[in-house]
PDB file of C-alpha atoms in Angstrom:
ATOM      1  CA  MET A 244      11.695  -0.814 -22.773  1.00  0.00           C
ATOM      2  CA  ILE A 245      10.876  -2.663 -19.582  1.00  0.00           C
ATOM      3  CA  GLN A 246       8.307  -5.405 -19.273  1.00  0.00           C
ATOM      4  CA  ILE A 247       6.353  -5.549 -16.047  1.00  0.00           C
ATOM      5  CA  VAL A 248       5.290  -8.942 -14.734  1.00  0.00           C
ATOM      6  CA  ARG A 249       1.600  -9.269 -15.485  1.00  0.00           C
ATOM      7  CA  ALA A 250      -0.810 -10.557 -12.873  1.00  0.00           C
ATOM      8  CA  LYS A 251      -3.410 -13.185 -13.491  1.00  0.00           C
ATOM      9  CA  LYS A 252      -6.948 -11.858 -13.371  1.00  0.00           C
ATOM     10  CA  ALA A 253      -7.933 -10.905  -9.828  1.00  0.00           C
ATOM     11  CA  ASN A 254     -11.342 -11.263  -8.262  1.00  0.00           C
ATOM     12  CA  PRO A 255     -12.529  -7.636  -7.871  1.00  0.00           C
ATOM     13  CA  ASN A 256     -14.536  -8.581  -4.783  1.00  0.00           C
ATOM     14  CA  ARG A 257     -11.443  -9.699  -2.865  1.00  0.00           C
ATOM     15  CA  HIS A 258      -8.313  -7.888  -1.750  1.00  0.00           C
ATOM     16  CA  ASP A 259      -6.082 -10.933  -2.066  1.00  0.00           C
ATOM     17  CA  ALA A 260      -3.002 -10.272  -4.139  1.00  0.00           C
ATOM     18  CA  PRO A 261      -3.230 -11.721  -7.650  1.00  0.00           C
ATOM     19  CA  ALA A 262      -1.063 -14.694  -8.488  1.00  0.00           C
ATOM     20  CA  TYR A 263       1.913 -12.945 -10.035  1.00  0.00           C
ATOM     21  CA  GLU A 264       3.857 -15.164 -12.332  1.00  0.00           C
ATOM     22  CA  SER A 265       7.182 -16.433 -11.080  1.00  0.00           C
ATOM     23  CA  SER A 266      10.320 -16.699 -13.165  1.00  0.00           C
ATOM     24  CA  GLY A 267      10.898 -20.143 -11.703  1.00  0.00           C
ATOM     25  CA  ARG A 268      14.567 -19.375 -11.079  1.00  0.00           C
ATOM     26  CA  ASN A 269      16.070 -20.520  -7.791  1.00  0.00           C
ATOM     27  CA  VAL A 270      18.401 -17.587  -7.302  1.00  0.00           C
ATOM     28  CA  GLU A 271      20.302 -16.511  -4.238  1.00  0.00           C
ATOM     29  CA  GLN A 272      18.467 -13.742  -2.407  1.00  0.00           C
ATOM     30  CA  LYS A 273      20.049 -10.386  -3.117  1.00  0.00           C
ATOM     31  CA  ARG A 274      19.544  -7.033  -1.466  1.00  0.00           C
ATOM     32  CA  ASP A 275      17.061  -4.750  -3.190  1.00  0.00           C
ATOM     33  CA  GLU A 276      19.696  -2.066  -3.629  1.00  0.00           C
ATOM     34  CA  GLN A 277      22.031  -4.552  -5.310  1.00  0.00           C
ATOM     35  CA  LEU A 278      19.326  -5.625  -7.750  1.00  0.00           C
ATOM     36  CA  LEU A 279      18.582  -2.017  -8.666  1.00  0.00           C
ATOM     37  CA  ALA A 280      22.296  -1.370  -9.231  1.00  0.00           C
ATOM     38  CA  GLU A 281      22.507  -4.455 -11.449  1.00  0.00           C
ATOM     39  CA  HIS A 282      19.467  -3.227 -13.382  1.00  0.00           C
ATOM     40  CA  LEU A 283      21.251   0.074 -14.006  1.00  0.00           C
ATOM     41  CA  GLU A 284      24.273  -1.884 -15.203  1.00  0.00           C
ATOM     42  CA  GLY A 285      22.064  -3.714 -17.676  1.00  0.00           C
ATOM     43  CA  ARG A 286      21.893  -7.193 -16.124  1.00  0.00           C
ATOM     44  CA  PRO A 287      18.878  -9.003 -17.622  1.00  0.00           C
ATOM     45  CA  GLY A 288      16.351 -10.126 -15.048  1.00  0.00           C
ATOM     46  CA  ALA A 289      17.476  -7.873 -12.191  1.00  0.00           C
ATOM     47  CA  PHE A 290      14.473  -5.580 -12.504  1.00  0.00           C
ATOM     48  CA  ASP A 291      12.093  -8.516 -12.888  1.00  0.00           C
ATOM     49  CA  GLU A 292      13.337  -9.864  -9.549  1.00  0.00           C
ATOM     50  CA  LEU A 293      12.442  -6.580  -7.854  1.00  0.00           C
ATOM     51  CA  VAL A 294       9.006  -6.609  -9.462  1.00  0.00           C
ATOM     52  CA  GLU A 295       8.394 -10.190  -8.379  1.00  0.00           C
ATOM     53  CA  ARG A 296       9.629  -9.452  -4.865  1.00  0.00           C
ATOM     54  CA  TYR A 297       7.317  -6.501  -4.210  1.00  0.00           C
ATOM     55  CA  SER A 298       4.257  -6.893  -6.454  1.00  0.00           C
ATOM     56  CA  ARG A 299       2.134  -8.827  -3.974  1.00  0.00           C
ATOM     57  CA  GLU A 300       3.065  -6.536  -1.081  1.00  0.00           C
ATOM     58  CA  LEU A 301       2.284  -3.412  -3.082  1.00  0.00           C
ATOM     59  CA  PHE A 302      -0.977  -4.917  -4.283  1.00  0.00           C
ATOM     60  CA  GLY A 303      -2.182  -5.291  -0.699  1.00  0.00           C
ATOM     61  CA  PHE A 304      -1.171  -1.730   0.157  1.00  0.00           C
ATOM     62  CA  LEU A 305      -2.726  -0.204  -2.960  1.00  0.00           C
ATOM     63  CA  CYS A 306      -5.938  -2.229  -2.713  1.00  0.00           C
ATOM     64  CA  ARG A 307      -6.506  -0.840   0.756  1.00  0.00           C
ATOM     65  CA  PHE A 308      -5.557   2.719  -0.114  1.00  0.00           C
ATOM     66  CA  ALA A 309      -7.216   2.982  -3.524  1.00  0.00           C
ATOM     67  CA  GLY A 310     -10.113   0.679  -2.610  1.00  0.00           C
ATOM     68  CA  ASN A 311     -10.078  -0.992  -6.003  1.00  0.00           C
ATOM     69  CA  ALA A 312      -8.218  -4.130  -7.117  1.00  0.00           C
ATOM     70  CA  ALA A 313      -8.118  -3.174 -10.794  1.00  0.00           C
ATOM     71  CA  ALA A 314      -6.817   0.288  -9.935  1.00  0.00           C
ATOM     72  CA  ALA A 315      -4.213  -1.275  -7.648  1.00  0.00           C
ATOM     73  CA  GLU A 316      -2.844  -3.352 -10.519  1.00  0.00           C
ATOM     74  CA  ASP A 317      -2.658  -0.273 -12.757  1.00  0.00           C
ATOM     75  CA  ILE A 318      -0.888   1.726 -10.052  1.00  0.00           C
ATOM     76  CA  ILE A 319       1.622  -1.096  -9.566  1.00  0.00           C
ATOM     77  CA  GLN A 320       2.441  -0.929 -13.263  1.00  0.00           C
ATOM     78  CA  ASP A 321       2.859   2.850 -13.095  1.00  0.00           C
ATOM     79  CA  THR A 322       4.984   2.531  -9.964  1.00  0.00           C
ATOM     80  CA  PHE A 323       7.490   0.146 -11.489  1.00  0.00           C
ATOM     81  CA  VAL A 324       7.676   2.172 -14.681  1.00  0.00           C
ATOM     82  CA  GLN A 325       8.582   5.174 -12.525  1.00  0.00           C
ATOM     83  CA  VAL A 326      11.136   3.085 -10.600  1.00  0.00           C
ATOM     84  CA  HIS A 327      12.758   2.194 -13.909  1.00  0.00           C
ATOM     85  CA  LEU A 328      12.771   5.787 -15.124  1.00  0.00           C
ATOM     86  CA  ALA A 329      14.083   7.197 -11.843  1.00  0.00           C
ATOM     87  CA  ALA A 330      16.494   4.385 -10.944  1.00  0.00           C
ATOM     88  CA  HIS A 331      19.515   6.563 -11.700  1.00  0.00           C
ATOM     89  CA  THR A 332      18.375   9.062  -9.044  1.00  0.00           C
ATOM     90  CA  PHE A 333      18.236   6.476  -6.237  1.00  0.00           C
ATOM     91  CA  ASP A 334      20.764   6.991  -3.443  1.00  0.00           C
ATOM     92  CA  PRO A 335      22.360   3.545  -2.857  1.00  0.00           C
ATOM     93  CA  ALA A 336      23.165   4.555   0.724  1.00  0.00           C
ATOM     94  CA  ARG A 337      19.427   4.550   1.458  1.00  0.00           C
ATOM     95  CA  SER A 338      16.933   1.697   1.687  1.00  0.00           C
ATOM     96  CA  PHE A 339      15.066   0.730  -1.485  1.00  0.00           C
ATOM     97  CA  LYS A 340      11.750  -0.256   0.131  1.00  0.00           C
ATOM     98  CA  PRO A 341      10.750   3.176   1.541  1.00  0.00           C
ATOM     99  CA  TRP A 342      11.737   4.747  -1.778  1.00  0.00           C
ATOM    100  CA  LEU A 343       9.513   2.276  -3.633  1.00  0.00           C
ATOM    101  CA  TYR A 344       6.608   2.920  -1.271  1.00  0.00           C
ATOM    102  CA  THR A 345       7.029   6.671  -1.683  1.00  0.00           C
ATOM    103  CA  ILE A 346       6.626   6.299  -5.443  1.00  0.00           C
ATOM    104  CA  ALA A 347       3.626   3.972  -5.026  1.00  0.00           C
ATOM    105  CA  ALA A 348       1.991   6.338  -2.518  1.00  0.00           C
ATOM    106  CA  ASN A 349       2.427   9.297  -4.868  1.00  0.00           C
ATOM    107  CA  LYS A 350       0.959   7.325  -7.764  1.00  0.00           C
ATOM    108  CA  ALA A 351      -1.977   6.293  -5.567  1.00  0.00           C
ATOM    109  CA  ARG A 352      -2.595   9.901  -4.564  1.00  0.00           C
ATOM    110  CA  ASP A 353      -2.554  10.895  -8.235  1.00  0.00           C
ATOM    111  CA  TYR A 354      -5.127   8.190  -8.947  1.00  0.00           C
ATOM    112  CA  LEU A 355      -7.426   9.355  -6.137  1.00  0.00           C
ATOM    113  CA  ARG A 356      -7.208  12.980  -7.238  1.00  0.00           C
ATOM    114  CA  SER A 357      -7.945  11.976 -10.811  1.00  0.00           C
ATOM    115  CA  ARG A 358     -10.912   9.886  -9.676  1.00  0.00           C
ATOM    116  CA  SER A 359     -12.196  12.776  -7.572  1.00  0.00           C
ATOM    117  CA  ARG A 360     -11.983  15.134 -10.538  1.00  0.00           C
ATOM    118  CA  ARG A 361     -13.882  12.661 -12.709  1.00  0.00           C
ATOM    119  CA  GLN A 362     -16.603  12.329 -10.079  1.00  0.00           C
ATOM    120  CA  GLU A 363     -16.939  16.109  -9.789  1.00  0.00           C
ATOM    121  CA  TYR A 364     -17.159  16.421 -13.554  1.00  0.00           C
ATOM    122  CA  SER A 365     -19.842  13.738 -13.653  1.00  0.00           C
ATOM    123  CA  LEU A 366     -21.927  15.582 -11.075  1.00  0.00           C
ATOM    124  CA  ASP A 367     -21.646  18.806 -13.051  1.00  0.00           C
ATOM    125  CA  ALA A 368     -22.651  17.460 -16.608  1.00  0.00           C
ATOM    126  CA  GLN A 369      -3.825   5.542   7.960  1.00  0.00           C
ATOM    127  CA  ILE A 370       3.911   2.752  21.313  1.00  0.00           C
ATOM    128  CA  ASP A 371       6.495   0.356  20.027  1.00  0.00           C
ATOM    129  CA  GLU A 372       9.460   1.543  17.979  1.00  0.00           C
ATOM    130  CA  ASP A 373       9.493  -1.747  16.058  1.00  0.00           C
ATOM    131  CA  GLY A 374       6.004  -1.152  14.739  1.00  0.00           C
ATOM    132  CA  PRO A 375       2.819   0.829  15.173  1.00  0.00           C
ATOM    133  CA  SER A 376       1.463  -0.759  18.353  1.00  0.00           C
ATOM    134  CA  ALA A 377      -1.306   1.859  18.566  1.00  0.00           C
ATOM    135  CA  ALA A 378      -2.983   0.010  15.714  1.00  0.00           C
ATOM    136  CA  GLN A 379      -3.697  -2.836  18.123  1.00  0.00           C
ATOM    137  CA  ASN A 380      -6.591  -0.716  19.389  1.00  0.00           C
ATOM    138  CA  LEU A 381      -8.209  -1.068  15.980  1.00  0.00           C
ATOM    139  CA  GLU A 382      -7.979  -4.840  16.059  1.00  0.00           C
ATOM    140  CA  ASP A 383      -9.322  -5.026  19.614  1.00  0.00           C
ATOM    141  CA  ASP A 384     -12.302  -2.800  18.820  1.00  0.00           C
ATOM    142  CA  ALA A 385     -13.191  -4.768  15.713  1.00  0.00           C
ATOM    143  CA  ALA A 386     -12.817  -8.178  17.356  1.00  0.00           C
ATOM    144  CA  SER A 387     -15.694  -7.607  19.787  1.00  0.00           C
ATOM    145  CA  GLN A 388     -18.134  -7.167  16.903  1.00  0.00           C
ATOM    146  CA  GLU A 389     -16.668  -9.675  14.451  1.00  0.00           C
ATOM    147  CA  GLU A 390     -19.230 -12.405  15.151  1.00  0.00           C
ATOM    148  CA  GLU A 391     -21.968 -10.247  13.648  1.00  0.00           C
ATOM    149  CA  PHE A 392     -20.446 -10.468  10.189  1.00  0.00           C
ATOM    150  CA  ASP A 393     -19.071 -13.247   8.071  1.00  0.00           C
ATOM    151  CA  ALA A 394     -15.543 -12.802   6.764  1.00  0.00           C
ATOM    152  CA  SER A 395     -16.460 -11.242   3.426  1.00  0.00           C
ATOM    153  CA  GLU A 396     -18.900  -8.773   4.982  1.00  0.00           C
ATOM    154  CA  GLN A 397     -16.285  -7.812   7.562  1.00  0.00           C
ATOM    155  CA  ARG A 398     -13.663  -7.121   4.890  1.00  0.00           C
ATOM    156  CA  ALA A 399     -16.131  -5.120   2.839  1.00  0.00           C
ATOM    157  CA  LEU A 400     -17.172  -3.035   5.843  1.00  0.00           C
ATOM    158  CA  VAL A 401     -13.567  -2.290   6.789  1.00  0.00           C
ATOM    159  CA  GLN A 402     -12.765  -1.241   3.228  1.00  0.00           C
ATOM    160  CA  ARG A 403     -15.816   1.027   3.001  1.00  0.00           C
ATOM    161  CA  ILE A 404     -14.806   2.759   6.214  1.00  0.00           C
ATOM    162  CA  VAL A 405     -11.201   3.158   5.069  1.00  0.00           C
ATOM    163  CA  ASN A 406     -12.460   4.657   1.801  1.00  0.00           C
ATOM    164  CA  GLU A 407     -14.461   7.261   3.739  1.00  0.00           C
ATOM    165  CA  MET A 408     -11.488   8.436   5.802  1.00  0.00           C
ATOM    166  CA  PRO A 409      -9.500  11.574   4.892  1.00  0.00           C
ATOM    167  CA  GLU A 410      -6.525  10.804   2.662  1.00  0.00           C
ATOM    168  CA  HIS A 411      -3.863  11.461   5.322  1.00  0.00           C
ATOM    169  CA  PHE A 412      -5.600   9.089   7.754  1.00  0.00           C
ATOM    170  CA  ARG A 413      -6.208   6.476   5.060  1.00  0.00           C
ATOM    171  CA  MET A 414      -2.561   6.516   3.994  1.00  0.00           C
ATOM    172  CA  ILE A 415      -1.048   6.176   7.451  1.00  0.00           C
ATOM    173  CA  LEU A 416      -3.591   3.555   8.547  1.00  0.00           C
ATOM    174  CA  THR A 417      -2.820   1.494   5.453  1.00  0.00           C
ATOM    175  CA  LEU A 418       0.946   1.751   5.927  1.00  0.00           C
ATOM    176  CA  GLY A 419       0.906   1.349   9.685  1.00  0.00           C
ATOM    177  CA  TYR A 420      -1.870  -1.149  10.348  1.00  0.00           C
ATOM    178  CA  PHE A 421      -2.492  -3.169   7.208  1.00  0.00           C
ATOM    179  CA  GLN A 422       1.120  -3.194   5.929  1.00  0.00           C
ATOM    180  CA  GLN A 423       2.653  -3.165   9.430  1.00  0.00           C
ATOM    181  CA  LEU A 424       5.601  -1.026   8.350  1.00  0.00           C
ATOM    182  CA  PRO A 425       7.930   0.273  11.083  1.00  0.00           C
ATOM    183  CA  TYR A 426       7.538   3.875  12.174  1.00  0.00           C
ATOM    184  CA  ALA A 427      10.898   4.833  10.676  1.00  0.00           C
ATOM    185  CA  GLU A 428       9.941   3.543   7.218  1.00  0.00           C
ATOM    186  CA  ILE A 429       6.576   5.293   7.334  1.00  0.00           C
ATOM    187  CA  ALA A 430       8.340   8.519   8.308  1.00  0.00           C
ATOM    188  CA  THR A 431      10.623   8.189   5.282  1.00  0.00           C
ATOM    189  CA  ILE A 432       7.776   7.381   2.899  1.00  0.00           C
ATOM    190  CA  LEU A 433       5.620  10.305   4.025  1.00  0.00           C
ATOM    191  CA  ASP A 434       8.541  12.656   4.742  1.00  0.00           C
ATOM    192  CA  ILE A 435       7.342  13.442   8.254  1.00  0.00           C
ATOM    193  CA  PRO A 436       8.967  13.026  11.705  1.00  0.00           C
ATOM    194  CA  VAL A 437       8.552   9.728  13.549  1.00  0.00           C
ATOM    195  CA  GLY A 438       6.658  11.578  16.283  1.00  0.00           C
ATOM    196  CA  THR A 439       4.147  12.786  13.715  1.00  0.00           C
ATOM    197  CA  VAL A 440       3.762   9.225  12.427  1.00  0.00           C
ATOM    198  CA  LYS A 441       2.830   8.043  15.922  1.00  0.00           C
ATOM    199  CA  SER A 442       0.364  10.824  16.654  1.00  0.00           C
ATOM    200  CA  ARG A 443      -1.246  10.669  13.216  1.00  0.00           C
ATOM    201  CA  LEU A 444      -1.602   6.895  13.358  1.00  0.00           C
ATOM    202  CA  HIS A 445      -3.168   7.144  16.803  1.00  0.00           C
ATOM    203  CA  ALA A 446      -5.650   9.716  15.483  1.00  0.00           C
ATOM    204  CA  ALA A 447      -6.380   7.560  12.424  1.00  0.00           C
ATOM    205  CA  VAL A 448      -7.056   4.489  14.566  1.00  0.00           C
ATOM    206  CA  ASN A 449      -9.437   6.465  16.778  1.00  0.00           C
ATOM    207  CA  HIS A 450     -11.193   7.909  13.725  1.00  0.00           C
ATOM    208  CA  PHE A 451     -11.610   4.429  12.242  1.00  0.00           C
ATOM    209  CA  ALA A 452     -12.902   3.040  15.555  1.00  0.00           C
ATOM    210  CA  LYS A 453     -15.604   5.716  15.778  1.00  0.00           C
ATOM    211  CA  LEU A 454     -16.739   5.082  12.213  1.00  0.00           C
ATOM    212  CA  TYR A 455     -16.693   1.325  12.756  1.00  0.00           C
ATOM    213  CA  LYS A 456     -18.775   1.481  15.934  1.00  0.00           C
ATOM    214  CA  SER A 457     -21.311   3.767  14.277  1.00  0.00           C
ATOM    215  CA  ARG A 458     -21.746   1.281  11.400  1.00  0.00           C
ATOM    216  CA  VAL A 459     -22.084  -1.741  13.668  1.00  0.00           C
ATOM    217  CA  ALA A 460     -24.550   0.050  15.931  1.00  0.00           C
ATOM    218  CA  THR A 461     -26.937   0.726  13.037  1.00  0.00           C
TER     219      THR A 461
END
């Protein structure tokens, strides 16, 4: 049975990553794929190193996509459980990070679908090859209006708008803009061509900009 590193209690009104506990070990940095292989071989602590390495990064991604810090922590737990269960299926010739993000994205989608079903029941009874440069448009558009909001209001407004976007736009905007993943990694995570990543991200940025301007104008 694996034991996931537990996070200290997070402030639900912030999207800062919780302070995940550190093992305190000063170990030589190893490749993700090597750590996963060592975990499969039974080396104690190998899996914990992967969890510690990616928990904060995943928390930021999942907070943006799911729109809920508590849900993000739960999805992180589910993600690493799935990584443990599916570790034997990982192709060591591939990169670990896109594989991890694919699992996290699928778990996040499951959460959103489950939440949507619960809401329906209640009513009845996301150009430079090194990174998504198109996202710069989003930052430029937002900067001109930033003085009208303090930092917390700005973050809350951005998150509300992201939550309102269709799932395919929300996902690619989160991966491309907030996580700043390269196009190639996003393509692997979403299983779509790099060209589709670029066009979809461009459309997502434009969609966000329209929603943002409409909120600020009111």
